[in-house]
Coordinates of C-alpha atoms in Angstrom, one line a residue:
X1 CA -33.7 11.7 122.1
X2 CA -33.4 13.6 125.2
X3 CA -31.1 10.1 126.5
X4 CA -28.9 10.7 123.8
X5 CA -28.2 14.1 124.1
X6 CA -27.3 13.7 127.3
X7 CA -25.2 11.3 126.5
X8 CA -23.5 12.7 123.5
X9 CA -22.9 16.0 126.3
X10 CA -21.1 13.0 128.5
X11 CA -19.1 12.2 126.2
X12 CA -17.6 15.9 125.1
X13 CA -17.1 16.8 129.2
X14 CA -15.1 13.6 129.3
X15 CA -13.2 14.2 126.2
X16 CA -12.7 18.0 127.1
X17 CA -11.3 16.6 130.4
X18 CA -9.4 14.2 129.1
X19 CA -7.7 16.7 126.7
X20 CA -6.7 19.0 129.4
X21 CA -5.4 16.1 131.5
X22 CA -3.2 14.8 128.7
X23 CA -2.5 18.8 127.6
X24 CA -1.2 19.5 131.1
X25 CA 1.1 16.7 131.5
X26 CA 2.6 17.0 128.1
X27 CA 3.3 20.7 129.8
X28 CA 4.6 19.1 133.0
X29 CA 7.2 16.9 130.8
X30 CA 5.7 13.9 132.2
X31 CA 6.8 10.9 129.8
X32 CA 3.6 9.5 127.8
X33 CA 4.2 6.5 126.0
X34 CA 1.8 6.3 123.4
X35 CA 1.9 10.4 123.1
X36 CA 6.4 10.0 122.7
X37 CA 5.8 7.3 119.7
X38 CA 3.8 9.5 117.9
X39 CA 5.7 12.0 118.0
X40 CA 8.3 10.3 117.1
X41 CA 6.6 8.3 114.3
X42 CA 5.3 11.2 112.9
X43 CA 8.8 12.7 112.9
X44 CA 10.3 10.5 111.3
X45 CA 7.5 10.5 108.2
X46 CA 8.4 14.3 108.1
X47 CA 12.4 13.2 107.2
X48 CA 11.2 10.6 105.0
X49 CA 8.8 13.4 103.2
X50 CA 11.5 15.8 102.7
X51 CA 14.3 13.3 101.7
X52 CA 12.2 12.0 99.2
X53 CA 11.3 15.4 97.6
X54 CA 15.3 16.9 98.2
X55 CA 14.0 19.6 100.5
X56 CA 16.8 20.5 102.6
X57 CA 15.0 21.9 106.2
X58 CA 16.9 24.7 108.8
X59 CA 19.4 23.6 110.5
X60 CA 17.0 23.9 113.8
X61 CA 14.8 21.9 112.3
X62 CA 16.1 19.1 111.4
X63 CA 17.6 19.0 114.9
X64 CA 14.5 18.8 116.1
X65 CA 13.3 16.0 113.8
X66 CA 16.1 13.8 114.7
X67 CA 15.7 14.2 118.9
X68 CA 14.3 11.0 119.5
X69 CA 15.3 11.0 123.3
X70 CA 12.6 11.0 126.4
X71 CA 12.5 14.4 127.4
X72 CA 13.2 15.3 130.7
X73 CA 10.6 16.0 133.3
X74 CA 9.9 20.1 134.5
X75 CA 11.0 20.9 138.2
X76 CA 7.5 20.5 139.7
X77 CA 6.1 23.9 142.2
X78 CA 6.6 23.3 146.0
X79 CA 5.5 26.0 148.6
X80 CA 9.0 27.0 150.2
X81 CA 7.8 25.7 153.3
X82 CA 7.3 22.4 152.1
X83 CA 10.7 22.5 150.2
X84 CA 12.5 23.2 153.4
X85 CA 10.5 20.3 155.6
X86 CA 11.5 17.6 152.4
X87 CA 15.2 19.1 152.5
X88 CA 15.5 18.5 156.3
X89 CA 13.8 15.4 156.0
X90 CA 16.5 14.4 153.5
X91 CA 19.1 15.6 155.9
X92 CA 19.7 18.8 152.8
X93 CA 20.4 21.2 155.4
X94 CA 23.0 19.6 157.3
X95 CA 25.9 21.3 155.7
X96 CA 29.4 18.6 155.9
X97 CA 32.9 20.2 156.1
X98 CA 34.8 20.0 152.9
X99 CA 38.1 18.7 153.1
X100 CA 40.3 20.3 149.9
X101 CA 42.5 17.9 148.4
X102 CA 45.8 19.2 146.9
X103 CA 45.7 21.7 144.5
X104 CA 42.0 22.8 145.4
X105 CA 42.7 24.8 147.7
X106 CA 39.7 27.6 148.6
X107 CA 40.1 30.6 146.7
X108 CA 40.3 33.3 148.4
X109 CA 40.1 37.4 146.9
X110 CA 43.7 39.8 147.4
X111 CA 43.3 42.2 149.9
X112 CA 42.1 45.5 148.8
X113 CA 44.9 48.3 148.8
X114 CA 44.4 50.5 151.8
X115 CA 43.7 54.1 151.6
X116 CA 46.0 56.7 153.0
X117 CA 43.9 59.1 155.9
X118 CA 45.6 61.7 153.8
X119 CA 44.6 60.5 150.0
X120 CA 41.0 62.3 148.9
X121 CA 39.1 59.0 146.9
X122 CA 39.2 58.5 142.9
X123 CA 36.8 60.6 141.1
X124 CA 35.4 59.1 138.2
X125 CA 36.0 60.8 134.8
X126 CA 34.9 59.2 131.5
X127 CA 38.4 59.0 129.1
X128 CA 40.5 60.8 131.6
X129 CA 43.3 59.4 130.2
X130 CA 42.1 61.2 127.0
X131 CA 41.8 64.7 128.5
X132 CA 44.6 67.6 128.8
X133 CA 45.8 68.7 132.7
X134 CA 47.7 71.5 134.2
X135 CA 48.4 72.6 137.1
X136 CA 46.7 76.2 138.0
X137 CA 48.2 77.7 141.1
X138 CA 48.0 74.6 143.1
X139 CA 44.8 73.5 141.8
X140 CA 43.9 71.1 138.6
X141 CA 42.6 72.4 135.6
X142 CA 41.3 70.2 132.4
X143 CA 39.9 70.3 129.3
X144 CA 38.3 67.8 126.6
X145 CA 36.1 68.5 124.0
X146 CA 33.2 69.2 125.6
X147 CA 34.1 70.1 128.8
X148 CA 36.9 72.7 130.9
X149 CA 36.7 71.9 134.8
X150 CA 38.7 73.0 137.5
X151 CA 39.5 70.5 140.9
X152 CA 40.6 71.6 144.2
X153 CA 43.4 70.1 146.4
X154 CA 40.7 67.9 148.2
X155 CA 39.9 66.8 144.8
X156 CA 36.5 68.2 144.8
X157 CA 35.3 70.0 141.5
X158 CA 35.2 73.9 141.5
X159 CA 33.7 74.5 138.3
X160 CA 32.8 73.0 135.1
X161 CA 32.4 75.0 131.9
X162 CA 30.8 73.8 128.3
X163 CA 33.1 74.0 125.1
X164 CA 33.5 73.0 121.7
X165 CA 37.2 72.2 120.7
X166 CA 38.3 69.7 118.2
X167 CA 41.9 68.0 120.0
X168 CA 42.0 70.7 122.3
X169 CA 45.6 71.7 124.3
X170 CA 45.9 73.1 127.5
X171 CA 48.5 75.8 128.3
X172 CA 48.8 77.5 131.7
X173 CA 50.8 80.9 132.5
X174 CA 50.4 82.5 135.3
X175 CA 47.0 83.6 136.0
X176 CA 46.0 82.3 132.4
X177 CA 44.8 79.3 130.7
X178 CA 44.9 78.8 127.1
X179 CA 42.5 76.0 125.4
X180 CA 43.2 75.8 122.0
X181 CA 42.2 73.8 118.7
X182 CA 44.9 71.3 117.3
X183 CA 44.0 70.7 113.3
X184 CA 41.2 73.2 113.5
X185 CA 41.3 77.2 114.2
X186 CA 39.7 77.7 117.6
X187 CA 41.7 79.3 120.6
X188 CA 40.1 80.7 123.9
X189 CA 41.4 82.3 126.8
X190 CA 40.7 82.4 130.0
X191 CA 41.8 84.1 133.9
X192 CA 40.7 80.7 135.9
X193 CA 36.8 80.2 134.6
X194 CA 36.5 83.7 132.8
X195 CA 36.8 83.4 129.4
X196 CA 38.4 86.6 127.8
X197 CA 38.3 86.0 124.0
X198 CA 37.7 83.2 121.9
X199 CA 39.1 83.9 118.0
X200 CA 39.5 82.1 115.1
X201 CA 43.0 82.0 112.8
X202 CA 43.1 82.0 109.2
X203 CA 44.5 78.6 109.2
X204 CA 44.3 75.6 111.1
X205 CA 46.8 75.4 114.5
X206 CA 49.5 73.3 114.5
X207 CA 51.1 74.1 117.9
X208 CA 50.4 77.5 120.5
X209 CA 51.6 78.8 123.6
X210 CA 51.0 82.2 126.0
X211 CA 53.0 84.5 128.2
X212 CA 52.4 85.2 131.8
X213 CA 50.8 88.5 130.7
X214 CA 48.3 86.6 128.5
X215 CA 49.6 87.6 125.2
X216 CA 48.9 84.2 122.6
X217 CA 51.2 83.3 119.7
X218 CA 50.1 80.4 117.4
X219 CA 51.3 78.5 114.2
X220 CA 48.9 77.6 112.0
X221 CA 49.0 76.4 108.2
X222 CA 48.6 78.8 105.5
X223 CA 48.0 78.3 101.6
X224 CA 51.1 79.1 99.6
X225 CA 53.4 79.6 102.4
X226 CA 55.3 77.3 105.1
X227 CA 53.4 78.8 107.7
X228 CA 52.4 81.4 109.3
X229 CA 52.8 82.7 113.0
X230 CA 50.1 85.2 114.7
X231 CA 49.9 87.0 117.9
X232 CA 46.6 87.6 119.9
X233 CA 46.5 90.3 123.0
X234 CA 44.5 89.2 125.6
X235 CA 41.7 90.9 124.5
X236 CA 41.7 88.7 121.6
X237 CA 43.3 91.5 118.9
X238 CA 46.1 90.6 116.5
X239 CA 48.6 92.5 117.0
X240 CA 51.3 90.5 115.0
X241 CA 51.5 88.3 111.7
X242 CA 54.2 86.7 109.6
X243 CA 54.0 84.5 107.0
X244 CA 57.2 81.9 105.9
X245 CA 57.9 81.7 102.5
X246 CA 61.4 79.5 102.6
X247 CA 61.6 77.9 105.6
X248 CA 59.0 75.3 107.3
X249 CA 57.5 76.7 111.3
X250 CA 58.6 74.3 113.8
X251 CA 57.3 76.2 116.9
X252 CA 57.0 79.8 118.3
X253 CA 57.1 81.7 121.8
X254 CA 56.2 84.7 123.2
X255 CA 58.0 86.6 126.1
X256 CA 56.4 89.1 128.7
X257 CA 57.8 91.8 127.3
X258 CA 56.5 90.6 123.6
X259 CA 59.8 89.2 122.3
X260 CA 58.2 86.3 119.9
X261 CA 60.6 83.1 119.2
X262 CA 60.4 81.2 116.1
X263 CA 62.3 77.9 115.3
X264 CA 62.6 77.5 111.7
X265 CA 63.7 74.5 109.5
X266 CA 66.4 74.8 107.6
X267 CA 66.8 71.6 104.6
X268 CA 69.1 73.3 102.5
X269 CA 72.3 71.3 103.8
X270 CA 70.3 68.2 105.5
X271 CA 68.0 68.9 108.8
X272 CA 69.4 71.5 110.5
X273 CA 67.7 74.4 112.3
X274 CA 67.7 78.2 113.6
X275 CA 65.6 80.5 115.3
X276 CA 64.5 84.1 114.7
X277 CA 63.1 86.3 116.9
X278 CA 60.7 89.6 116.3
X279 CA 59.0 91.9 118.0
X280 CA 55.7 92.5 117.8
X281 CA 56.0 95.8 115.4
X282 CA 57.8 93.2 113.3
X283 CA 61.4 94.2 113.4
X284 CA 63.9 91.4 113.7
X285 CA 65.6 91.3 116.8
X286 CA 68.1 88.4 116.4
X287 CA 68.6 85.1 114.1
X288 CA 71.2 82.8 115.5
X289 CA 73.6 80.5 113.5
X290 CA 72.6 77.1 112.5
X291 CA 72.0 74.2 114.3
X292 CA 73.8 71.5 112.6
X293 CA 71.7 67.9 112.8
X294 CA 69.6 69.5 115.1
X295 CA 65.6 69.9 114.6
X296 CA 64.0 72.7 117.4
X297 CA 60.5 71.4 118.5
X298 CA 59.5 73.3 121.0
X299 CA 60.4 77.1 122.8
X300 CA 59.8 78.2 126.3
X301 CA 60.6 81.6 127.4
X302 CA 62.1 82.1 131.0
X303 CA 61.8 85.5 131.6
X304 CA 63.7 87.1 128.2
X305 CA 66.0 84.1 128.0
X306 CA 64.9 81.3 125.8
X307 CA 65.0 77.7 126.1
X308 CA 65.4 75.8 123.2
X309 CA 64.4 71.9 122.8
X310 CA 65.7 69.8 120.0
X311 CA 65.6 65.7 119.2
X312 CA 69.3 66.2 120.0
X313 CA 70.1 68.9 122.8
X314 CA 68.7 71.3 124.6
X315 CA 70.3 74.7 124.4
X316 CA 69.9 78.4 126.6
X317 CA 69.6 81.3 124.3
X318 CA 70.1 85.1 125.8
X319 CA 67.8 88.1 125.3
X320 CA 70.4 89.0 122.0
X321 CA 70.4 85.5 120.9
X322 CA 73.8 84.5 121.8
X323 CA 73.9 80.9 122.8
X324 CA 74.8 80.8 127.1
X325 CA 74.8 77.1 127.6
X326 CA 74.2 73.6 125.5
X327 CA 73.7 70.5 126.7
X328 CA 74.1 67.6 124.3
X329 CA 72.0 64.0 124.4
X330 CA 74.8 62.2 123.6
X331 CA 73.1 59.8 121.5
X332 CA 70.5 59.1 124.1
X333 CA 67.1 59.1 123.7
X334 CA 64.8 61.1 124.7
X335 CA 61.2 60.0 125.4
X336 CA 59.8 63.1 127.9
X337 CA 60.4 66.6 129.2
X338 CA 59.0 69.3 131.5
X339 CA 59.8 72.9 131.9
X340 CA 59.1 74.6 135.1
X341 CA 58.4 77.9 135.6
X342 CA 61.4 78.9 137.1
X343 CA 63.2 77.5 134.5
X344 CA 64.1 74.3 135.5
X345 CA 64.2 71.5 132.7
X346 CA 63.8 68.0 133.3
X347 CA 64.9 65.4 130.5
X348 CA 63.9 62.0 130.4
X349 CA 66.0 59.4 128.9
X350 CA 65.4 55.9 128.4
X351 CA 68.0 53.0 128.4
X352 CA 67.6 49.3 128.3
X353 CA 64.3 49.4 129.7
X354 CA 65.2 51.9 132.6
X355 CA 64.7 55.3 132.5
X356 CA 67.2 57.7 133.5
X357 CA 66.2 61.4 134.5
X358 CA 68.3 64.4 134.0
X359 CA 67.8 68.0 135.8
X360 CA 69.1 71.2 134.0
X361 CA 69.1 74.5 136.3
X362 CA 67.4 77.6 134.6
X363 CA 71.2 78.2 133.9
X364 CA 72.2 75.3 132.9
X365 CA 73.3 73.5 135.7
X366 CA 73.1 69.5 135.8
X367 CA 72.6 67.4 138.8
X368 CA 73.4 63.9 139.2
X369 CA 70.7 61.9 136.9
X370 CA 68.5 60.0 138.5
X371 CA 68.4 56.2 137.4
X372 CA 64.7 54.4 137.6
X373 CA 63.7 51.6 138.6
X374 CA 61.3 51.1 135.2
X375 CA 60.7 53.4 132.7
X376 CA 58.5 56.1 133.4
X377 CA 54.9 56.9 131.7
X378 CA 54.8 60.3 132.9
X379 CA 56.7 62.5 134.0
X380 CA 56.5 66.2 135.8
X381 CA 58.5 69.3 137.7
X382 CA 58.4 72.1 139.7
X383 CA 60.4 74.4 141.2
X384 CA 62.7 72.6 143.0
X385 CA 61.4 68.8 142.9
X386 CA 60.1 66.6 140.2
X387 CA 57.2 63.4 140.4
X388 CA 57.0 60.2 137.9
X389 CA 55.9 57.5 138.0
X390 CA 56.8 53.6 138.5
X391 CA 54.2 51.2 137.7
X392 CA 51.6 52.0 139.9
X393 CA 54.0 54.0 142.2
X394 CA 54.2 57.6 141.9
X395 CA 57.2 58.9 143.8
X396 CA 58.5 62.3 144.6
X397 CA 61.8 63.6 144.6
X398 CA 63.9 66.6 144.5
X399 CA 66.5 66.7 141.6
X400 CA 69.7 64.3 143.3
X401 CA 67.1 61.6 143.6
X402 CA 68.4 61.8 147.5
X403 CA 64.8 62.5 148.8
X404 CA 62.4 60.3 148.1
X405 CA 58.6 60.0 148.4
X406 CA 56.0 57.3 147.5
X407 CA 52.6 56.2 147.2
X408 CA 51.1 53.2 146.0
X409 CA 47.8 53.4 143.4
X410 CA 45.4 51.2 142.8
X411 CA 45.1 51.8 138.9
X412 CA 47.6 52.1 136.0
X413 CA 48.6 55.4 136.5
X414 CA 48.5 57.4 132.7
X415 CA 49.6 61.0 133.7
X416 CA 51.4 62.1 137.1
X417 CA 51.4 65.6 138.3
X418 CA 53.7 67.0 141.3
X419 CA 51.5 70.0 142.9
X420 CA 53.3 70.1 146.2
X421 CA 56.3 68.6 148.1
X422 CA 54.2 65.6 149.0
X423 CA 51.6 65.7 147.0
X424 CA 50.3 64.3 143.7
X425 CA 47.9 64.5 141.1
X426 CA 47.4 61.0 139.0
X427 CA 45.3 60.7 136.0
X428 CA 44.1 56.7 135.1
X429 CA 42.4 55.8 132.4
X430 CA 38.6 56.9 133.9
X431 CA 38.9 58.5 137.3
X432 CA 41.2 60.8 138.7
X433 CA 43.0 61.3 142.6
X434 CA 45.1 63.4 144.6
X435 CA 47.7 60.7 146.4
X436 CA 50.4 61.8 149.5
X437 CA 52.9 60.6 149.5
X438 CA 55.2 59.6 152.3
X439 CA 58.8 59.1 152.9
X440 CA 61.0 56.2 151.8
X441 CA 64.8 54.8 151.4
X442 CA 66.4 55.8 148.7
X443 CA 66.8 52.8 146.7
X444 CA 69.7 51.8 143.8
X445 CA 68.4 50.8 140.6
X446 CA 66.7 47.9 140.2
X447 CA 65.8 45.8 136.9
X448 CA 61.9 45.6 138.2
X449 CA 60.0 47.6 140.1
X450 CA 59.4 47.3 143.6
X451 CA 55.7 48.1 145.0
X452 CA 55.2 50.6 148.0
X453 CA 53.5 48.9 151.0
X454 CA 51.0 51.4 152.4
X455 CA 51.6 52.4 156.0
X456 CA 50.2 50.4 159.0
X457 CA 47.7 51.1 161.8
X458 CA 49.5 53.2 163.7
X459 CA 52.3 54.1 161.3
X460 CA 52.7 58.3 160.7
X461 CA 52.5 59.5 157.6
X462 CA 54.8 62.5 156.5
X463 CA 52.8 65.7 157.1
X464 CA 51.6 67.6 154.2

């Protein structure tokens, strides 16, 4: 009995031990005859089954049943050490030169664009291409919907305030900068990062603007009327309303002396409009005459004298509303404009592809347009220069297009900024930089644009 048993416990260690022999190869992929027919065979009664009883099996499944191949053996462990003895053995590590043929020539990566000494590095911004800018005494302001920051000239962040505005706009006057709602009823002022008033209006805003003394005229919506324009001191009082009854509110400006602007549309006779101006104890100051064919979009006050923007011309309007100067599109069109706060208006028109860019004094004046070498994406202006860009040039210039300026950047450039003489703010579609620029030939107009090379080791800059 006792013989038996032991026998019979034989028998189990060497099945047991044969089981994990054959288990561990079938793990190893090693090819096993007798073990690959089976499964095979038994496959194959599995398709037979299911044909037989119209059973239609997952797509992976009936893959698998019909894999009949060998499968292919596991990479087996090796220390490293032993991996690098067999590989030298082999002669692995010898490493033979590779002679291209044609066409296969080694790739190789461009260059990376150098960095001007005097160009601070991109800041990252998430949607900065979606965010508003100004310019705020030299440095940057900016708002989204969450968030109103200030930058430096380094490019270096000052300050960085929480909000809550739905589209906001950013306005800057003077010391002041106005965030407001655009479809929604929120406006806030501020003096740099003090916030003086946030208000509400009765309707939702359609466009707003500010004075240099901080006084805040929108145009909002308003039930059974064509709109409605309202005043807000800077301590966030109303101190003037007016409702339209016959004609639709284009836009509105207020003076520093509190002379408020309002284009009107007039469809009585086509598309034509006018502009009346009150003061803030309501009285009417002026109206002026019809513009025929012409719609107003947008006001800006320079000083008491008005500037008036249309899809047609752009006209100068005195303190009594007498018309001092006009100057007419002539059919082109216009795509861009800046206003800066001297007065000085810059058109951009584009033609065939090009752009062309036309300077008007705060009188008036015009200087000789300046013909691009592409069409612009942004444009900007101070007092006595303007910036836009060209591809992924910006360039400076004053307004003959006589002086020129340029920097090469290394991202499509979405909004361009001019904050000093040589010196640029560009917004790209998630980071932000301050560029020099640096002094180049004037060039004639070309049908594509021509890249800036960056200066070389030893090559000055212009100084800022």
């Amino acid at each position: 009995m006792d013989k038996k048993g032991n026998i019979v416990k034989m028998l189990v260690v060497v099945l047991c031990l044969c089981a994990v022999t054959l288990f561990a190869l079938v793990q190893s992929g090693t090819n096993i005859p007798f073990i690959q027919a089976y499964k095979n065979n038994f496959k194959q009664n599995i398709t037979g089954i299911c044909n037989m009883l119209g059973i239609t099996l997952p797509i992976e499944m009936q893959l698998y049943l019909d894999d009949m191949s060998t499968p292919t053996p596991k990479p087996t462990m090796m220390p490293a050490s032993e991996q690098a003895e067999l590989e030298k053995a082999l002669g692995y590590m010898e490493s033979e030169e590779v002679i291209p043929h044609e066409g296969t020539a080694e790739l190789t990566t461009k260059e990376p664009v150098k960095v001007s000494s005097g160009d601070a590095l991109p800041i990252a911004l998430d949607a900065a291409e979606n965010a508003r800018f100004a310019d705020y005494k030299g440095d940057i302001v900016s708002a989204n919907e969450t968030r109103y920051r200030a930058f430096n000239k380094n490019g270096e962040l000052m300050w960085e305030l929480p909000i809550q505005m739905q589209d906001p706009q950013l306005t800057v006057k003077g010391s002041y900068v106005l965030i407001n709602e655009t479809g929604a009823k929120k406006v806030s002022l501020y003096e740099g990062k003090k916030l003086l008033f946030t208000a509400s209006t009765e309707g939702n805003i359609i466009t707003a603007d500010l004075s240099k003394n901080g006084d805040v005229v929108a145009v909002t919506e308003k039930e059974y009327f064509k709109g409605q324009v309202v005043v807000f001191n800077k301590s966030g009082k109303i101190v003037f309303a007016w409702d339209s009854g016959s004609y639709n509110i284009l836009d509105a400006a207020i003076s520093a002396k509190r002379s408020v602007a309002v284009s009107l549309l007039n469809t009585d006779e086509g598309a034509d409009s006018f502009i009346t101006c009150f003061g803030v104890d309501g009285k009417t100051k002026y109206k002026t005459e019809n513009f025929k064919n012409s719609i107003i979009f947008d006001l800006e006050y320079n000083g008491e004298k008005l500037n008036a923007f249309s899809d047609s011309m752009c006209v100068g309007i005195s303190a009594k509303g007498k018309t001092l100067w006009e100057y007419g599109f002539d059919g082109k069109l216009l795509t861009n404009y800046q206003m800066a706060s001297n007065g000085s208006k810059l058109l951009l028109f584009e033609s065939s592809g090009t752009g062309e860019i036309v300077v008007l004094s705060a009188n008036g004046k015009t200087y000789t347009p300046i013909k691009t070498e592409v069409m612009p994406d942004s444009v900007s202006i101070k007092s006595d220069y303007v910036a836009y860009n060209s591809g992924r040039d910006v360039i400076i210039t004053d307004f003959n297009g006589k002086r020129m300026l340029r920097a090469v950047c290394d991202s499509d450039i979405k909004e361009v900024y001019a904050i000093a003489p040589k010196k640029a703010f560009c917004v790209y579609s998630s980071s932000i930089q301050f560029k020099k620029l640096t002094r180049q030939e004037k060039h004639d107009t070309v049908s594509i644009p021509m890249q800036s090379e960056m200066p070389q080791d030893g090559q000055q800059e212009g100084e800022e």
